[in-house]
Short mmCIF file of C-alpha atoms in Angstrom, two decimals:
data_model
loop_
_atom_site.label_atom_id
_atom_site.label_comp_id
_atom_site.label_asym_id
_atom_site.label_seq_id
_atom_site.Cartn_x
_atom_site.Cartn_y
_atom_site.Cartn_z
CA UNK A 231 -99.75 52.09 18.83
CA UNK A 232 -101.67 48.93 17.76
CA UNK A 233 -101.95 47.77 14.17
CA UNK A 234 -105.67 48.73 14.31
CA UNK A 235 -104.83 52.31 15.18
CA UNK A 236 -102.14 52.51 12.48
CA UNK A 237 -104.57 51.18 9.88
CA UNK A 238 -107.23 53.70 10.93
CA UNK A 239 -104.70 56.56 10.78
CA UNK A 240 -103.68 55.57 7.25
CA UNK A 241 -107.34 55.44 6.16
CA UNK A 242 -108.04 58.89 7.65
CA UNK A 243 -104.93 60.31 5.98
CA UNK A 244 -105.86 58.87 2.58
CA UNK A 245 -109.39 60.20 2.97
CA UNK A 246 -108.03 63.69 3.73
CA UNK A 247 -105.68 63.47 0.74
CA UNK A 248 -108.61 62.68 -1.55
CA UNK A 249 -110.74 65.55 -0.19
CA UNK A 250 -107.92 68.13 -0.32
CA UNK A 251 -105.95 67.16 -3.42
CA UNK A 252 -104.65 70.69 -4.15
CA UNK A 253 -103.48 71.31 -0.59
CA UNK A 254 -101.85 67.86 -0.51
CA UNK A 255 -100.11 68.47 -3.83
CA UNK A 256 -98.77 71.82 -2.68
CA UNK A 257 -97.54 70.31 0.59
CA UNK A 258 -95.72 67.53 -1.23
CA UNK A 259 -94.26 70.03 -3.71
CA UNK A 260 -92.98 72.14 -0.81
CA UNK A 261 -91.32 69.13 0.77
CA UNK A 262 -89.69 68.13 -2.54
CA UNK A 263 -88.44 71.68 -3.19
CA UNK A 264 -87.06 71.84 0.34
CA UNK A 265 -85.13 68.60 -0.06
CA UNK A 266 -83.77 69.68 -3.44
CA UNK A 267 -82.72 73.07 -2.05
CA UNK A 268 -80.82 71.48 0.81
CA UNK A 269 -79.12 69.06 -1.61
CA UNK A 270 -78.11 71.92 -3.91
CA UNK A 271 -76.72 73.99 -1.03
CA UNK A 272 -74.66 71.05 0.20
CA UNK A 273 -73.36 70.41 -3.32
CA UNK A 274 -72.49 74.09 -3.82
CA UNK A 275 -70.78 74.11 -0.46
CA UNK A 276 -68.57 71.20 -1.47
CA UNK A 277 -67.91 72.85 -4.85
CA UNK A 278 -66.94 76.20 -3.36
CA UNK A 279 -64.69 74.49 -0.83
CA UNK A 280 -62.91 72.69 -3.68
CA UNK A 281 -62.58 75.95 -5.63
CA UNK A 282 -61.14 77.82 -2.64
CA UNK A 283 -58.66 75.01 -1.96
CA UNK A 284 -57.65 75.12 -5.63
CA UNK A 285 -57.03 78.85 -5.48
CA UNK A 286 -55.15 78.73 -2.19
CA UNK A 287 -52.86 75.93 -3.27
CA UNK A 288 -52.37 77.17 -6.83
CA UNK A 289 -49.53 79.42 -5.70
CA UNK A 290 -48.01 76.64 -3.64
CA UNK A 291 -48.17 76.29 0.12
CA UNK A 292 -44.49 77.20 0.44
CA UNK A 293 -44.54 80.72 -1.05
CA UNK A 294 -44.39 84.00 0.83
CA UNK A 295 -45.26 87.19 -1.04
CA UNK A 296 -43.47 90.44 -0.17
CA UNK A 297 -45.05 93.65 -1.51
CA UNK A 298 -44.76 97.39 -1.03
CA UNK A 299 -47.24 99.16 1.23
CA UNK A 300 -47.82 102.76 2.30
CA UNK A 301 -46.64 103.02 5.96
CA UNK A 302 -49.51 103.02 8.45
CA UNK A 303 -52.13 102.03 5.88
CA UNK A 304 -53.91 98.79 5.18
CA UNK A 305 -54.04 97.09 1.80
CA UNK A 306 -56.96 99.23 0.58
CA UNK A 307 -55.26 102.42 1.77
CA UNK A 308 -52.11 101.43 -0.07
CA UNK A 309 -54.05 100.73 -3.24
CA UNK A 310 -55.86 104.07 -3.03
CA UNK A 311 -52.60 105.93 -2.50
CA UNK A 312 -51.02 104.26 -5.53
CA UNK A 313 -54.03 105.13 -7.67
CA UNK A 314 -53.66 108.75 -6.54
CA UNK A 315 -50.04 108.76 -7.69
CA UNK A 316 -48.07 107.64 -4.64
CA UNK A 317 -44.93 105.80 -5.77
CA UNK A 318 -43.20 103.54 -3.29
CA UNK A 319 -39.51 103.14 -4.13
CA UNK A 320 -38.13 101.48 -1.00
CA UNK A 321 -38.32 97.83 -2.09
CA UNK A 322 -35.23 96.76 -4.02
CA UNK A 323 -33.85 93.59 -5.57
CA UNK A 324 -31.12 93.66 -2.91
CA UNK A 325 -33.79 93.13 -0.24
CA UNK A 326 -34.75 89.78 -1.75
CA UNK A 327 -31.13 88.76 -2.11
CA UNK A 328 -30.64 89.59 1.60
CA UNK A 329 -33.64 87.42 2.51
CA UNK A 330 -32.22 84.49 0.54
CA UNK A 331 -28.81 84.83 2.18
CA UNK A 332 -30.16 85.55 5.64
CA UNK A 333 -32.37 82.51 6.25
CA UNK A 334 -31.54 78.84 5.74
CA UNK A 335 -35.23 78.00 5.26
CA UNK A 336 -35.32 79.97 1.98
CA UNK A 337 -35.08 77.83 -1.15
CA UNK A 338 -35.25 80.64 -3.71
CA UNK A 339 -36.63 84.08 -4.46
CA UNK A 340 -37.75 86.33 -7.29
CA UNK A 341 -38.87 89.94 -7.52
CA UNK A 342 -40.63 91.94 -10.18
CA UNK A 343 -42.29 95.18 -11.20
CA UNK A 344 -45.12 95.79 -13.62
CA UNK A 345 -46.53 98.51 -15.84
CA UNK A 346 -48.70 98.91 -18.92
CA UNK A 347 -47.08 99.47 -22.31
CA UNK A 348 -48.09 99.72 -25.95
CA UNK A 349 -46.39 97.13 -28.12
CA UNK A 350 -46.29 96.98 -31.91
CA UNK A 351 -45.37 94.52 -34.62
CA UNK A 352 -45.67 95.35 -38.33
CA UNK A 353 -48.55 97.77 -37.85
CA UNK A 354 -50.39 95.73 -35.22
CA UNK A 355 -50.74 97.24 -31.74
CA UNK A 356 -51.46 95.79 -28.32
CA UNK A 357 -51.79 97.43 -24.91
CA UNK A 358 -50.15 94.84 -22.66
CA UNK A 359 -48.93 94.33 -19.11
CA UNK A 360 -45.16 94.66 -18.89
CA UNK A 361 -43.98 92.14 -16.31
CA UNK A 362 -40.32 92.65 -15.47
CA UNK A 363 -39.00 89.83 -13.30
CA UNK A 364 -35.73 88.15 -12.42
CA UNK A 365 -35.04 84.87 -14.31
CA UNK A 366 -35.83 82.80 -11.20
CA UNK A 367 -39.51 83.70 -11.59
CA UNK A 368 -40.17 80.78 -13.94
CA UNK A 369 -38.98 78.35 -11.23
CA UNK A 370 -40.67 80.06 -8.27
CA UNK A 371 -44.19 80.63 -9.64
CA UNK A 372 -45.51 77.10 -10.03
CA UNK A 373 -48.32 78.23 -12.37
CA UNK A 374 -45.98 79.88 -14.89
CA UNK A 375 -45.37 77.43 -17.75
CA UNK A 376 -43.60 77.84 -21.09
CA UNK A 377 -45.62 76.71 -24.12
CA UNK A 378 -43.01 77.29 -26.85
CA UNK A 379 -39.47 78.61 -26.77
CA UNK A 380 -37.88 79.37 -23.41
CA UNK A 381 -37.68 81.86 -20.55
CA UNK A 382 -34.77 84.30 -20.35
CA UNK A 383 -31.70 83.38 -18.29
CA UNK A 384 -29.29 84.98 -15.81
CA UNK A 385 -26.81 85.92 -18.53
CA UNK A 386 -29.48 87.88 -20.41
CA UNK A 387 -30.58 89.51 -17.16
CA UNK A 388 -27.06 90.73 -16.31
CA UNK A 389 -26.46 91.97 -19.86
CA UNK A 390 -29.74 93.93 -20.04
CA UNK A 391 -30.71 91.91 -23.11
CA UNK A 392 -33.85 93.10 -24.93
CA UNK A 393 -35.71 89.78 -24.96
CA UNK A 394 -39.36 89.03 -24.12
CA UNK A 395 -41.68 86.13 -23.37
CA UNK A 396 -45.29 86.68 -24.43
CA UNK A 397 -48.55 85.62 -22.86
CA UNK A 398 -50.98 83.83 -25.19
CA UNK A 399 -53.25 86.87 -25.69
CA UNK A 400 -50.33 89.22 -26.32
CA UNK A 401 -48.98 86.74 -28.88
CA UNK A 402 -52.36 86.37 -30.65
CA UNK A 403 -52.95 90.13 -30.78
CA UNK A 404 -49.60 90.75 -32.46
CA UNK A 405 -49.00 87.59 -34.50
CA UNK A 406 -52.33 85.80 -34.84
CA UNK A 407 -51.75 82.16 -35.78
CA UNK A 408 -48.18 82.73 -36.93
CA UNK A 409 -45.11 81.88 -34.88
CA UNK A 410 -43.72 84.70 -32.74
CA UNK A 411 -40.37 83.11 -31.92
CA UNK A 412 -37.39 85.03 -33.23
CA UNK A 413 -39.52 88.03 -34.25
CA UNK A 414 -38.83 91.56 -32.97
CA UNK A 415 -41.59 93.64 -31.38
CA UNK A 416 -41.37 97.29 -30.38
CA UNK A 417 -41.84 98.54 -26.82
CA UNK A 418 -41.58 102.33 -26.60
CA UNK A 419 -39.75 102.40 -29.93
CA UNK A 420 -37.15 99.85 -28.77
CA UNK A 421 -36.80 96.45 -30.41
CA UNK A 422 -37.27 93.29 -28.28
CA UNK A 423 -36.72 89.75 -29.55
CA UNK A 424 -39.42 87.16 -28.73
CA UNK A 425 -37.80 84.04 -27.26
CA UNK A 426 -40.83 82.31 -25.74
CA UNK A 427 -44.61 82.09 -25.33
CA UNK A 428 -46.32 81.20 -22.05
CA UNK A 429 -49.13 78.69 -21.62
CA UNK A 430 -52.64 80.10 -21.14
CA UNK A 431 -53.23 81.04 -17.51
CA UNK A 432 -56.07 83.53 -17.22
CA UNK A 433 -56.62 86.58 -15.08
CA UNK A 434 -56.18 87.26 -11.38
CA UNK A 435 -57.79 90.43 -10.14
CA UNK A 436 -57.04 93.14 -12.69
CA UNK A 437 -53.84 91.47 -13.91
CA UNK A 438 -54.19 89.41 -17.08
CA UNK A 439 -51.36 86.89 -17.26
CA UNK A 440 -52.24 86.05 -20.86
CA UNK A 441 -51.76 89.66 -21.98
CA UNK A 442 -48.40 89.79 -20.24
CA UNK A 443 -45.03 90.57 -21.77
CA UNK A 444 -42.25 89.31 -19.52
CA UNK A 445 -38.76 90.78 -19.81
CA UNK A 446 -35.64 90.72 -17.60
CA UNK A 447 -35.97 93.01 -14.58
CA UNK A 448 -32.70 94.82 -15.28
CA UNK A 449 -33.69 95.42 -18.92
CA UNK A 450 -37.01 97.01 -17.95
CA UNK A 451 -35.48 99.09 -15.14
CA UNK A 452 -32.64 100.45 -17.29
CA UNK A 453 -34.09 100.74 -20.79
CA UNK A 454 -37.88 101.13 -20.39
CA UNK A 455 -38.97 102.34 -16.96
CA UNK A 456 -35.90 104.18 -15.63
CA UNK A 457 -36.33 102.92 -12.05
CA UNK A 458 -34.26 100.98 -9.51
CA UNK A 459 -37.02 99.47 -7.36
CA UNK A 460 -39.55 96.64 -7.55
CA UNK A 461 -43.23 96.34 -6.64
CA UNK A 462 -43.35 92.83 -5.30
CA UNK A 463 -41.66 89.45 -5.02
CA UNK A 464 -42.04 85.86 -3.88
CA UNK A 465 -39.97 83.82 -1.45
CA UNK A 466 -39.96 80.05 -1.82
CA UNK A 467 -39.31 78.28 1.47
CA UNK A 468 -38.22 74.71 2.03
CA UNK A 469 -40.79 71.96 2.70
CA UNK A 470 -41.93 71.50 6.31
CA UNK A 471 -41.08 75.14 7.11
CA UNK A 472 -43.27 76.83 9.73
CA UNK A 473 -44.89 79.42 7.45
CA UNK A 474 -46.06 81.68 10.26
CA UNK A 475 -42.58 81.82 11.78
CA UNK A 476 -40.97 82.29 8.35
CA UNK A 477 -43.28 85.22 7.58
CA UNK A 478 -42.52 86.84 10.94
CA UNK A 479 -38.76 86.53 10.44
CA UNK A 480 -38.89 87.90 6.89
CA UNK A 481 -41.05 90.81 8.07
CA UNK A 482 -38.61 91.50 10.90
CA UNK A 483 -35.68 91.60 8.45
CA UNK A 484 -37.52 93.91 6.08
#
């Protein structure tokens, strides 16, 4: 196209713009909105991708979760059955010990069970999540951090010691701004000594880590719940392990 034709086209376009100002304005507005919408979608896409990566890696890329499930049912079927009162008692601490001994790619393991309990301290009450885990939990779950005090140890686990570590919400509900360390709270009329407080972590699904009261697995099984099984556990595998193969081998053993 010659320069003459280009010049004429520009003149015709400007003339049309002047005669149809409203239509031109709306057209330009549509183009601007379209560009902004695409930019926002791309930005959200990048943001969501980052959020998903954060969530996936937050548990560590070298952890395998082992949980109970109703035979022949999917995850939703299992959940429905548990809500209706089905109790699965087949998963034991010994299973996780067998996994650790049976595979050289396993670096460590922990198992736990959970329930809801009312806790009290000097007239204050709190409905909390009882999280009964083996002492190795604090080293396996990379997001579990101690804020003050300490986590319980293997000696306290074996001796069924009545000690607890509180989540931040559980601590605030019972003690407010005062220190909880060394104090004794009541769980089902039994006294438990507070030896630590966890860092704030938030909620995952229906489980609120901050309203958690952690206690040795053996203590909860023998003095609170009266059970000999666990609900779930985590296996930490060594770096560079083929996760798919590790999962298949653990499943086969189970």
